[in-house]
């Protein structure tokens, strides 16, 4: 099985390189992979001693960030190596000041793994949520390097729990300890003989709490929103934008802040063509003129997590594609969150629905029904806002538990 796995990783590497001819993201990954070992040879401390934290993409980084920053605050001399697999994580956070080394994770091939670990010599390894690379986990175990996964969540359909998943079950046994989100995950792991686990919850809730406490003041957005009901569409995709703009165009009692997931020029122009009411891009607006517009299009990165604070209701995109984006980022501001149907992998979505702070929709008509109820019924809105905020606040604290167990840090 090991040879089949390695062959699969090799083929995946070749397919990424081939896709890079046309796909920008694949091209960035291929280019980034080429420079990893040169970067480490030039910048890594020859003595090693790094705390290695791996986040597949930007979302996983945000889950791990509270850990990184608390460790650096309590133990400033700790050397942190931060790796990403996806360009959407690396390209945004390659200059993050909380880590000493930041690079892509080399493809999980035996030669790459040995070379990477020889150069960095980590003392501990922490994987965030979903990363199960067989060769890395096997080699870390062989070298007696304590290895952990945090904010992990498991589901019955994962390969570990299938009759043919023996190889992957053995991979899980390489972890020194697994810090998981819920009881269902504990039961699944127990069913395959893994009991070195602790239920601590999701560090993502600690991160969004930090974001709220340090949210940027955005005078331009505040001027736009002043005294109005604001629908915020965050991380939206074209499918989302079709029915959101249609709803907005026919409801003069609200304003819209639209922050698309992709902000290239052709996409921004396609959004503008959908709008029938006055709209302006964030980078073109001024505090003096922005109030005269009904839609503010966010055409730059890094603002969305602070923009949610100005909203009445939020719609978070991605639910008509691969999966919803970060709904906790909106709910932390006591804002009810609407999202699309592809949320089954997201525990927080199910729990927000159950407590009355989140709402799943399957089409534009359902979106209009939910939005109408929230935006025209003050009592219903107030209840949904409280439910959303309470859910986030009661689920915080995972970071504190992990810090105490792994590093002896008392916050």
mmCIF file of C-alpha atoms in Angstrom:
data_model
loop_
_atom_site.group_PDB
_atom_site.id
_atom_site.type_symbol
_atom_site.label_atom_id
_atom_site.label_comp_id
_atom_site.label_asym_id
_atom_site.label_seq_id
_atom_site.Cartn_x
_atom_site.Cartn_y
_atom_site.Cartn_z
ATOM 1 C CA UNK A 1 0.000 0.000 0.000
ATOM 2 C CA UNK A 2 2.903 2.333 0.751
ATOM 3 C CA UNK A 3 4.189 2.113 -2.836
ATOM 4 C CA UNK A 4 0.696 2.813 -4.178
ATOM 5 C CA UNK A 5 0.432 5.853 -1.897
ATOM 6 C CA UNK A 6 3.815 7.194 -3.035
ATOM 7 C CA UNK A 7 2.917 6.657 -6.667
ATOM 8 C CA UNK A 8 -0.333 8.543 -6.097
ATOM 9 C CA UNK A 9 1.512 11.508 -4.571
ATOM 10 C CA UNK A 10 3.997 11.496 -7.463
ATOM 11 C CA UNK A 11 1.159 11.525 -10.001
ATOM 12 C CA UNK A 12 -0.571 14.318 -8.119
ATOM 13 C CA UNK A 13 2.634 16.364 -8.271
ATOM 14 C CA UNK A 14 2.837 15.877 -12.051
ATOM 15 C CA UNK A 15 -0.830 16.769 -12.514
ATOM 16 C CA UNK A 16 -0.377 19.992 -10.540
ATOM 17 C CA UNK A 17 2.542 20.940 -12.772
ATOM 18 C CA UNK A 18 0.462 20.190 -15.874
ATOM 19 C CA UNK A 19 -2.504 22.173 -14.544
ATOM 20 C CA UNK A 20 -0.147 25.090 -13.926
ATOM 21 C CA UNK A 21 -0.015 25.745 -17.664
ATOM 22 C CA UNK A 22 -3.511 27.222 -17.424
ATOM 23 C CA UNK A 23 -4.336 27.505 -13.715
ATOM 24 C CA UNK A 24 -2.732 30.338 -11.703
ATOM 25 C CA UNK A 25 -3.095 28.614 -8.342
ATOM 26 C CA UNK A 26 -1.501 25.384 -9.596
ATOM 27 C CA UNK A 27 1.305 27.380 -11.196
ATOM 28 C CA UNK A 28 2.028 29.187 -7.919
ATOM 29 C CA UNK A 29 2.135 25.878 -6.063
ATOM 30 C CA UNK A 30 4.576 24.381 -8.578
ATOM 31 C CA UNK A 31 6.811 27.448 -8.478
ATOM 32 C CA UNK A 32 6.681 27.574 -4.696
ATOM 33 C CA UNK A 33 7.635 23.917 -4.398
ATOM 34 C CA UNK A 34 10.783 24.504 -6.460
ATOM 35 C CA UNK A 35 12.191 27.024 -3.995
ATOM 36 C CA UNK A 36 11.568 25.302 -0.668
ATOM 37 C CA UNK A 37 14.901 23.603 -0.043
ATOM 38 C CA UNK A 38 16.971 26.542 -1.246
ATOM 39 C CA UNK A 39 15.016 28.795 1.136
ATOM 40 C CA UNK A 40 15.528 26.426 4.057
ATOM 41 C CA UNK A 41 19.218 25.916 3.272
ATOM 42 C CA UNK A 42 19.744 29.679 3.405
ATOM 43 C CA UNK A 43 17.471 30.640 6.307
ATOM 44 C CA UNK A 44 16.965 27.690 8.671
ATOM 45 C CA UNK A 45 19.053 27.577 11.834
ATOM 46 C CA UNK A 46 21.506 24.666 11.347
ATOM 47 C CA UNK A 47 20.804 23.679 14.960
ATOM 48 C CA UNK A 48 17.131 23.262 14.160
ATOM 49 C CA UNK A 49 14.933 23.199 17.244
ATOM 50 C CA UNK A 50 11.805 24.497 15.547
ATOM 51 C CA UNK A 51 8.223 24.106 16.653
ATOM 52 C CA UNK A 52 6.722 23.104 13.320
ATOM 53 C CA UNK A 53 3.122 24.103 12.670
ATOM 54 C CA UNK A 54 1.493 23.030 9.420
ATOM 55 C CA UNK A 55 -1.683 24.603 8.044
ATOM 56 C CA UNK A 56 -2.985 23.403 4.710
ATOM 57 C CA UNK A 57 -4.506 26.720 3.729
ATOM 58 C CA UNK A 58 -5.572 30.105 5.063
ATOM 59 C CA UNK A 59 -8.542 28.790 7.022
ATOM 60 C CA UNK A 60 -6.403 26.273 8.906
ATOM 61 C CA UNK A 61 -3.814 28.981 9.574
ATOM 62 C CA UNK A 62 -6.505 31.114 11.226
ATOM 63 C CA UNK A 63 -7.328 28.137 13.443
ATOM 64 C CA UNK A 64 -3.686 27.729 14.426
ATOM 65 C CA UNK A 65 -2.921 31.410 14.800
ATOM 66 C CA UNK A 66 -4.124 31.745 18.427
ATOM 67 C CA UNK A 67 -1.687 28.981 19.383
ATOM 68 C CA UNK A 68 1.233 30.581 17.553
ATOM 69 C CA UNK A 69 0.665 33.999 19.059
ATOM 70 C CA UNK A 70 0.095 32.733 22.601
ATOM 71 C CA UNK A 71 3.282 30.634 22.425
ATOM 72 C CA UNK A 72 5.319 33.564 21.116
ATOM 73 C CA UNK A 73 3.915 35.824 23.822
ATOM 74 C CA UNK A 74 4.690 33.393 26.656
ATOM 75 C CA UNK A 75 7.918 31.939 25.208
ATOM 76 C CA UNK A 76 9.432 34.520 22.821
ATOM 77 C CA UNK A 77 12.522 32.416 22.165
ATOM 78 C CA UNK A 78 10.511 29.580 20.609
ATOM 79 C CA UNK A 79 11.471 29.238 16.947
ATOM 80 C CA UNK A 80 8.388 28.621 14.832
ATOM 81 C CA UNK A 81 8.377 27.023 11.398
ATOM 82 C CA UNK A 82 5.075 27.574 9.583
ATOM 83 C CA UNK A 83 4.239 25.606 6.443
ATOM 84 C CA UNK A 84 1.362 25.722 3.976
ATOM 85 C CA UNK A 85 0.304 23.404 1.220
ATOM 86 C CA UNK A 86 -2.061 25.744 -0.611
ATOM 87 C CA UNK A 87 -1.047 28.993 -2.319
ATOM 88 C CA UNK A 88 -4.171 30.617 -0.875
ATOM 89 C CA UNK A 89 -2.531 30.276 2.526
ATOM 90 C CA UNK A 90 1.102 30.860 1.681
ATOM 91 C CA UNK A 91 0.621 33.853 -0.620
ATOM 92 C CA UNK A 92 -1.485 35.712 1.950
ATOM 93 C CA UNK A 93 0.633 34.887 5.015
ATOM 94 C CA UNK A 94 4.178 34.501 3.674
ATOM 95 C CA UNK A 95 5.198 37.685 5.540
ATOM 96 C CA UNK A 96 3.445 36.804 8.805
ATOM 97 C CA UNK A 97 5.578 38.172 11.644
ATOM 98 C CA UNK A 98 4.613 35.479 14.162
ATOM 99 C CA UNK A 99 6.772 32.769 12.552
ATOM 100 C CA UNK A 100 10.528 32.569 12.062
ATOM 101 C CA UNK A 101 10.378 30.495 8.864
ATOM 102 C CA UNK A 102 7.471 30.289 6.409
ATOM 103 C CA UNK A 103 7.398 28.066 3.344
ATOM 104 C CA UNK A 104 5.387 25.574 1.343
ATOM 105 C CA UNK A 105 5.304 21.983 2.562
ATOM 106 C CA UNK A 106 7.220 19.776 0.103
ATOM 107 C CA UNK A 107 5.159 17.063 -1.560
ATOM 108 C CA UNK A 108 4.843 14.004 0.679
ATOM 109 C CA UNK A 109 7.476 11.861 -1.009
ATOM 110 C CA UNK A 110 10.071 9.993 1.100
ATOM 111 C CA UNK A 111 13.119 11.921 -0.179
ATOM 112 C CA UNK A 112 11.408 15.268 0.325
ATOM 113 C CA UNK A 113 10.321 14.327 3.837
ATOM 114 C CA UNK A 114 13.785 13.274 4.996
ATOM 115 C CA UNK A 115 15.429 16.354 3.488
ATOM 116 C CA UNK A 116 12.847 18.699 5.000
ATOM 117 C CA UNK A 117 13.215 17.231 8.489
ATOM 118 C CA UNK A 118 17.018 17.128 8.221
ATOM 119 C CA UNK A 119 17.059 20.862 7.445
ATOM 120 C CA UNK A 120 14.558 21.988 10.091
ATOM 121 C CA UNK A 121 15.071 19.450 12.917
ATOM 122 C CA UNK A 122 11.744 20.174 14.625
ATOM 123 C CA UNK A 123 11.290 19.399 18.312
ATOM 124 C CA UNK A 124 7.499 19.187 17.991
ATOM 125 C CA UNK A 125 5.082 19.081 15.064
ATOM 126 C CA UNK A 126 1.504 20.356 15.120
ATOM 127 C CA UNK A 127 -0.900 19.752 12.235
ATOM 128 C CA UNK A 128 -4.087 21.794 12.007
ATOM 129 C CA UNK A 129 -7.434 20.026 11.503
ATOM 130 C CA UNK A 130 -7.221 17.957 8.301
ATOM 131 C CA UNK A 131 -3.627 17.078 7.424
ATOM 132 C CA UNK A 132 -2.726 13.371 7.300
ATOM 133 C CA UNK A 133 0.417 12.994 5.169
ATOM 134 C CA UNK A 134 1.615 9.400 5.546
ATOM 135 C CA UNK A 135 5.341 9.826 4.926
ATOM 136 C CA UNK A 136 5.655 12.868 7.175
ATOM 137 C CA UNK A 137 3.782 11.195 10.020
ATOM 138 C CA UNK A 138 5.729 7.947 9.665
ATOM 139 C CA UNK A 139 9.099 9.729 9.633
ATOM 140 C CA UNK A 140 8.220 11.983 12.563
ATOM 141 C CA UNK A 141 7.323 8.882 14.546
ATOM 142 C CA UNK A 142 10.542 7.128 13.492
ATOM 143 C CA UNK A 143 12.573 10.134 14.705
ATOM 144 C CA UNK A 144 10.658 10.259 18.015
ATOM 145 C CA UNK A 145 9.430 13.791 17.357
ATOM 146 C CA UNK A 146 6.191 14.424 19.312
ATOM 147 C CA UNK A 147 3.419 15.052 16.797
ATOM 148 C CA UNK A 148 -0.040 16.446 17.402
ATOM 149 C CA UNK A 149 -3.167 17.430 15.518
ATOM 150 C CA UNK A 150 -5.422 20.198 16.822
ATOM 151 C CA UNK A 151 -9.010 21.197 16.029
ATOM 152 C CA UNK A 152 -9.407 17.835 14.301
ATOM 153 C CA UNK A 153 -12.840 16.525 13.417
ATOM 154 C CA UNK A 154 -13.678 13.064 12.082
ATOM 155 C CA UNK A 155 -16.650 11.728 10.117
ATOM 156 C CA UNK A 156 -17.860 8.173 9.441
ATOM 157 C CA UNK A 157 -17.258 8.416 5.683
ATOM 158 C CA UNK A 158 -13.538 9.153 6.033
ATOM 159 C CA UNK A 159 -11.227 6.431 4.805
ATOM 160 C CA UNK A 160 -9.949 5.682 8.332
ATOM 161 C CA UNK A 161 -13.297 4.100 9.172
ATOM 162 C CA UNK A 162 -13.766 2.078 5.994
ATOM 163 C CA UNK A 163 -13.072 -1.640 5.753
ATOM 164 C CA UNK A 164 -10.224 -0.941 3.299
ATOM 165 C CA UNK A 165 -8.693 1.888 5.378
ATOM 166 C CA UNK A 166 -6.146 -0.132 7.365
ATOM 167 C CA UNK A 167 -3.108 1.709 5.966
ATOM 168 C CA UNK A 168 -4.611 5.072 6.874
ATOM 169 C CA UNK A 169 -5.669 3.883 10.326
ATOM 170 C CA UNK A 170 -2.041 3.053 11.005
ATOM 171 C CA UNK A 171 -1.089 6.588 9.967
ATOM 172 C CA UNK A 172 -3.315 8.026 12.698
ATOM 173 C CA UNK A 173 -1.441 5.994 15.284
ATOM 174 C CA UNK A 174 1.655 8.100 14.615
ATOM 175 C CA UNK A 175 0.145 11.055 16.442
ATOM 176 C CA UNK A 176 1.342 11.493 20.002
ATOM 177 C CA UNK A 177 -2.031 13.023 20.863
ATOM 178 C CA UNK A 178 -5.103 14.192 18.974
ATOM 179 C CA UNK A 179 -6.949 17.306 20.149
ATOM 180 C CA UNK A 180 -10.402 16.933 18.662
ATOM 181 C CA UNK A 181 -13.567 18.998 18.403
ATOM 182 C CA UNK A 182 -16.390 16.754 19.557
ATOM 183 C CA UNK A 183 -17.665 13.541 21.132
ATOM 184 C CA UNK A 184 -18.597 11.970 17.808
ATOM 185 C CA UNK A 185 -14.967 12.190 16.703
ATOM 186 C CA UNK A 186 -13.860 10.556 19.956
ATOM 187 C CA UNK A 187 -16.267 7.674 19.428
ATOM 188 C CA UNK A 188 -15.133 7.129 15.840
ATOM 189 C CA UNK A 189 -11.486 7.066 16.871
ATOM 190 C CA UNK A 190 -12.239 4.713 19.750
ATOM 191 C CA UNK A 191 -13.905 2.327 17.286
ATOM 192 C CA UNK A 192 -10.533 1.857 15.547
ATOM 193 C CA UNK A 193 -8.515 1.601 18.744
ATOM 194 C CA UNK A 194 -7.287 5.181 19.075
ATOM 195 C CA UNK A 195 -7.832 6.662 22.523
ATOM 196 C CA UNK A 196 -4.963 9.144 22.943
ATOM 197 C CA UNK A 197 -7.422 11.974 22.388
ATOM 198 C CA UNK A 198 -8.805 15.021 24.194
ATOM 199 C CA UNK A 199 -12.016 16.845 23.329
ATOM 200 C CA UNK A 200 -11.096 20.530 23.514
ATOM 201 C CA UNK A 201 -13.213 22.137 20.793
ATOM 202 C CA UNK A 202 -12.140 24.315 17.898
ATOM 203 C CA UNK A 203 -9.421 26.978 18.171
ATOM 204 C CA UNK A 204 -11.229 28.847 15.370
ATOM 205 C CA UNK A 205 -13.599 30.283 17.994
ATOM 206 C CA UNK A 206 -10.664 31.750 19.892
ATOM 207 C CA UNK A 207 -9.347 33.261 16.689
ATOM 208 C CA UNK A 208 -12.597 34.999 15.760
ATOM 209 C CA UNK A 209 -12.802 36.295 19.323
ATOM 210 C CA UNK A 210 -9.341 37.811 18.857
ATOM 211 C CA UNK A 211 -10.442 39.281 15.526
ATOM 212 C CA UNK A 212 -13.433 40.961 17.135
ATOM 213 C CA UNK A 213 -11.306 42.439 19.917
ATOM 214 C CA UNK A 214 -8.773 43.842 17.430
ATOM 215 C CA UNK A 215 -11.135 44.695 14.546
ATOM 216 C CA UNK A 216 -10.095 47.670 12.447
ATOM 217 C CA UNK A 217 -12.069 50.878 12.535
ATOM 218 C CA UNK A 218 -13.170 51.486 8.946
ATOM 219 C CA UNK A 219 -14.500 55.057 8.737
ATOM 220 C CA UNK A 220 -15.507 54.679 5.095
ATOM 221 C CA UNK A 221 -17.615 51.584 5.785
ATOM 222 C CA UNK A 222 -19.076 53.226 8.875
ATOM 223 C CA UNK A 223 -20.104 56.252 6.819
ATOM 224 C CA UNK A 224 -21.702 53.989 4.205
ATOM 225 C CA UNK A 225 -23.613 51.955 6.790
ATOM 226 C CA UNK A 226 -24.716 54.736 9.108
ATOM 227 C CA UNK A 227 -28.346 54.349 10.146
ATOM 228 C CA UNK A 228 -29.162 51.705 7.520
ATOM 229 C CA UNK A 229 -29.914 47.989 7.487
ATOM 230 C CA UNK A 230 -26.830 46.352 6.013
ATOM 231 C CA UNK A 231 -26.720 43.004 4.248
ATOM 232 C CA UNK A 232 -23.115 41.795 3.996
ATOM 233 C CA UNK A 233 -22.245 39.160 1.418
ATOM 234 C CA UNK A 234 -18.819 37.831 2.388
ATOM 235 C CA UNK A 235 -16.551 35.593 0.291
ATOM 236 C CA UNK A 236 -19.240 35.411 -2.390
ATOM 237 C CA UNK A 237 -19.045 33.447 -5.636
ATOM 238 C CA UNK A 238 -20.955 34.075 -8.888
ATOM 239 C CA UNK A 239 -23.765 31.673 -7.950
ATOM 240 C CA UNK A 240 -24.269 33.557 -4.667
ATOM 241 C CA UNK A 241 -24.073 36.938 -6.341
ATOM 242 C CA UNK A 242 -26.840 36.185 -8.822
ATOM 243 C CA UNK A 243 -29.592 35.894 -6.215
ATOM 244 C CA UNK A 244 -28.078 38.315 -3.690
ATOM 245 C CA UNK A 245 -27.983 41.157 -6.220
ATOM 246 C CA UNK A 246 -31.473 40.253 -7.439
ATOM 247 C CA UNK A 247 -32.796 40.506 -3.890
ATOM 248 C CA UNK A 248 -30.919 43.755 -3.283
ATOM 249 C CA UNK A 249 -32.143 45.320 -6.524
ATOM 250 C CA UNK A 250 -35.782 44.881 -5.402
ATOM 251 C CA UNK A 251 -35.405 45.958 -1.768
ATOM 252 C CA UNK A 252 -34.804 49.658 -1.343
ATOM 253 C CA UNK A 253 -34.869 49.430 2.453
ATOM 254 C CA UNK A 254 -31.412 47.836 2.686
ATOM 255 C CA UNK A 255 -27.860 48.544 1.624
ATOM 256 C CA UNK A 256 -25.430 45.884 0.442
ATOM 257 C CA UNK A 257 -21.748 45.374 1.177
ATOM 258 C CA UNK A 258 -20.449 42.766 -1.233
ATOM 259 C CA UNK A 259 -17.003 41.247 -0.641
ATOM 260 C CA UNK A 260 -16.380 38.696 -3.419
ATOM 261 C CA UNK A 261 -13.990 35.800 -2.911
ATOM 262 C CA UNK A 262 -12.181 36.753 -6.121
ATOM 263 C CA UNK A 263 -11.505 40.388 -6.941
ATOM 264 C CA UNK A 264 -9.986 40.275 -10.409
ATOM 265 C CA UNK A 265 -11.269 42.934 -12.784
ATOM 266 C CA UNK A 266 -13.509 40.752 -14.946
ATOM 267 C CA UNK A 267 -15.334 39.427 -11.883
ATOM 268 C CA UNK A 268 -15.824 42.907 -10.446
ATOM 269 C CA UNK A 269 -17.256 44.056 -13.761
ATOM 270 C CA UNK A 270 -19.647 41.089 -13.868
ATOM 271 C CA UNK A 271 -20.935 42.058 -10.407
ATOM 272 C CA UNK A 272 -21.427 45.650 -11.475
ATOM 273 C CA UNK A 273 -23.489 44.509 -14.451
ATOM 274 C CA UNK A 274 -25.852 42.659 -12.093
ATOM 275 C CA UNK A 275 -26.523 45.720 -9.948
ATOM 276 C CA UNK A 276 -29.427 48.052 -10.763
ATOM 277 C CA UNK A 277 -28.871 50.451 -7.868
ATOM 278 C CA UNK A 278 -25.953 52.875 -7.307
ATOM 279 C CA UNK A 279 -22.758 51.003 -6.452
ATOM 280 C CA UNK A 280 -19.130 51.939 -5.915
ATOM 281 C CA UNK A 281 -15.913 50.051 -5.274
ATOM 282 C CA UNK A 282 -14.218 50.499 -1.915
ATOM 283 C CA UNK A 283 -10.969 51.738 -3.467
ATOM 284 C CA UNK A 284 -12.831 54.394 -5.444
ATOM 285 C CA UNK A 285 -15.063 55.674 -2.631
ATOM 286 C CA UNK A 286 -14.517 58.572 -0.230
ATOM 287 C CA UNK A 287 -16.099 59.260 3.145
ATOM 288 C CA UNK A 288 -17.782 62.357 1.702
ATOM 289 C CA UNK A 289 -19.463 60.547 -1.201
ATOM 290 C CA UNK A 290 -19.958 56.936 -0.091
ATOM 291 C CA UNK A 291 -23.303 57.572 1.619
ATOM 292 C CA UNK A 292 -24.922 58.383 -1.719
ATOM 293 C CA UNK A 293 -24.381 54.775 -2.908
ATOM 294 C CA UNK A 294 -26.487 51.730 -2.068
ATOM 295 C CA UNK A 295 -23.859 49.033 -2.660
ATOM 296 C CA UNK A 296 -20.229 49.006 -1.593
ATOM 297 C CA UNK A 297 -18.077 46.455 -3.454
ATOM 298 C CA UNK A 298 -14.978 45.452 -1.491
ATOM 299 C CA UNK A 299 -12.244 45.180 -4.122
ATOM 300 C CA UNK A 300 -9.291 44.528 -1.790
ATOM 301 C CA UNK A 301 -8.256 41.830 0.667
ATOM 302 C CA UNK A 302 -7.897 41.903 4.439
ATOM 303 C CA UNK A 303 -10.995 43.882 5.433
ATOM 304 C CA UNK A 304 -13.855 41.393 5.564
ATOM 305 C CA UNK A 305 -13.335 40.200 9.140
ATOM 306 C CA UNK A 306 -13.607 43.814 10.329
ATOM 307 C CA UNK A 307 -16.424 44.744 7.942
ATOM 308 C CA UNK A 308 -18.820 42.204 9.474
ATOM 309 C CA UNK A 309 -19.123 44.422 12.552
ATOM 310 C CA UNK A 310 -21.176 46.889 10.487
ATOM 311 C CA UNK A 311 -23.715 44.311 9.310
ATOM 312 C CA UNK A 312 -27.318 43.556 10.185
ATOM 313 C CA UNK A 313 -27.400 40.178 8.430
ATOM 314 C CA UNK A 314 -24.549 38.260 6.791
ATOM 315 C CA UNK A 315 -24.490 35.844 3.897
ATOM 316 C CA UNK A 316 -21.295 33.776 3.684
ATOM 317 C CA UNK A 317 -20.468 32.285 0.302
ATOM 318 C CA UNK A 318 -19.081 28.991 -0.915
ATOM 319 C CA UNK A 319 -22.072 26.846 -0.035
ATOM 320 C CA UNK A 320 -22.955 26.294 -3.688
ATOM 321 C CA UNK A 321 -19.416 25.103 -4.399
ATOM 322 C CA UNK A 322 -16.750 23.231 -2.451
ATOM 323 C CA UNK A 323 -18.048 24.375 0.935
ATOM 324 C CA UNK A 324 -18.887 27.450 2.976
ATOM 325 C CA UNK A 325 -16.260 29.948 4.051
ATOM 326 C CA UNK A 326 -15.761 31.140 7.627
ATOM 327 C CA UNK A 327 -19.206 31.732 9.153
ATOM 328 C CA UNK A 328 -17.826 32.154 12.679
ATOM 329 C CA UNK A 329 -16.050 35.291 11.471
ATOM 330 C CA UNK A 330 -19.468 36.928 11.014
ATOM 331 C CA UNK A 331 -21.362 35.310 13.893
ATOM 332 C CA UNK A 332 -18.838 36.588 16.454
ATOM 333 C CA UNK A 333 -20.337 40.063 15.951
ATOM 334 C CA UNK A 334 -23.799 38.806 16.990
ATOM 335 C CA UNK A 335 -24.899 38.667 13.357
ATOM 336 C CA UNK A 336 -27.199 35.933 12.015
ATOM 337 C CA UNK A 337 -25.545 34.075 9.152
ATOM 338 C CA UNK A 338 -27.121 32.682 5.980
ATOM 339 C CA UNK A 339 -25.231 30.159 3.817
ATOM 340 C CA UNK A 340 -25.695 27.663 1.016
ATOM 341 C CA UNK A 341 -26.446 23.925 1.071
ATOM 342 C CA UNK A 342 -22.906 22.522 0.995
ATOM 343 C CA UNK A 343 -22.202 22.837 4.717
ATOM 344 C CA UNK A 344 -22.352 19.188 5.827
ATOM 345 C CA UNK A 345 -18.614 19.119 6.682
ATOM 346 C CA UNK A 346 -18.891 22.157 8.918
ATOM 347 C CA UNK A 347 -19.849 21.424 12.511
ATOM 348 C CA UNK A 348 -20.362 25.083 13.328
ATOM 349 C CA UNK A 349 -22.930 25.413 10.538
ATOM 350 C CA UNK A 350 -25.069 22.572 11.905
ATOM 351 C CA UNK A 351 -24.835 23.931 15.421
ATOM 352 C CA UNK A 352 -25.650 27.505 14.415
ATOM 353 C CA UNK A 353 -28.735 26.232 12.576
ATOM 354 C CA UNK A 354 -29.753 24.236 15.660
ATOM 355 C CA UNK A 355 -29.441 27.220 18.001
ATOM 356 C CA UNK A 356 -31.209 29.651 15.671
ATOM 357 C CA UNK A 357 -28.241 31.810 14.715
ATOM 358 C CA UNK A 358 -27.597 30.308 11.261
ATOM 359 C CA UNK A 359 -29.791 29.588 8.248
ATOM 360 C CA UNK A 360 -29.137 27.219 5.336
ATOM 361 C CA UNK A 361 -30.721 27.950 1.955
ATOM 362 C CA UNK A 362 -30.872 25.989 -1.309
ATOM 363 C CA UNK A 363 -31.814 28.696 -3.818
ATOM 364 C CA UNK A 364 -32.544 32.368 -4.281
ATOM 365 C CA UNK A 365 -36.167 32.054 -3.255
ATOM 366 C CA UNK A 366 -35.228 30.526 0.095
ATOM 367 C CA UNK A 367 -32.619 33.242 0.569
ATOM 368 C CA UNK A 368 -35.248 35.932 0.001
ATOM 369 C CA UNK A 369 -37.631 34.297 2.489
ATOM 370 C CA UNK A 370 -34.996 34.094 5.248
ATOM 371 C CA UNK A 371 -33.584 37.568 4.566
ATOM 372 C CA UNK A 372 -37.073 39.117 4.574
ATOM 373 C CA UNK A 373 -37.898 37.576 7.928
ATOM 374 C CA UNK A 374 -34.658 38.764 9.509
ATOM 375 C CA UNK A 375 -34.735 42.252 8.005
ATOM 376 C CA UNK A 376 -38.419 43.038 8.606
ATOM 377 C CA UNK A 377 -39.067 41.406 11.991
ATOM 378 C CA UNK A 378 -37.041 43.199 14.702
ATOM 379 C CA UNK A 379 -37.916 40.657 17.387
ATOM 380 C CA UNK A 380 -36.861 37.709 15.238
ATOM 381 C CA UNK A 381 -33.654 39.508 14.241
ATOM 382 C CA UNK A 382 -32.766 40.295 17.865
ATOM 383 C CA UNK A 383 -33.223 36.652 18.852
ATOM 384 C CA UNK A 384 -31.107 35.393 15.930
ATOM 385 C CA UNK A 385 -28.352 37.903 16.705
ATOM 386 C CA UNK A 386 -28.193 36.789 20.338
ATOM 387 C CA UNK A 387 -28.177 33.128 19.360
ATOM 388 C CA UNK A 388 -25.274 33.629 16.957
ATOM 389 C CA UNK A 389 -23.140 35.599 19.414
ATOM 390 C CA UNK A 390 -23.847 33.282 22.337
ATOM 391 C CA UNK A 391 -22.875 30.258 20.268
ATOM 392 C CA UNK A 392 -19.435 31.689 19.519
ATOM 393 C CA UNK A 393 -18.712 32.862 23.070
ATOM 394 C CA UNK A 394 -19.691 29.546 24.670
ATOM 395 C CA UNK A 395 -17.401 27.555 22.359
ATOM 396 C CA UNK A 396 -14.201 29.514 23.007
ATOM 397 C CA UNK A 397 -11.327 28.137 25.098
ATOM 398 C CA UNK A 398 -9.694 25.345 23.073
ATOM 399 C CA UNK A 399 -6.434 27.270 22.725
ATOM 400 C CA UNK A 400 -6.065 27.657 26.486
ATOM 401 C CA UNK A 401 -6.451 23.905 27.072
ATOM 402 C CA UNK A 402 -3.911 22.963 24.381
ATOM 403 C CA UNK A 403 -1.370 25.520 25.593
ATOM 404 C CA UNK A 404 -1.549 24.166 29.116
ATOM 405 C CA UNK A 405 -1.162 20.509 28.086
ATOM 406 C CA UNK A 406 1.547 20.892 25.451
ATOM 407 C CA UNK A 407 3.605 23.813 26.694
ATOM 408 C CA UNK A 408 2.646 24.345 30.322
ATOM 409 C CA UNK A 409 1.467 27.841 29.430
ATOM 410 C CA UNK A 410 -1.235 29.334 31.647
ATOM 411 C CA UNK A 411 -2.931 32.270 29.935
#
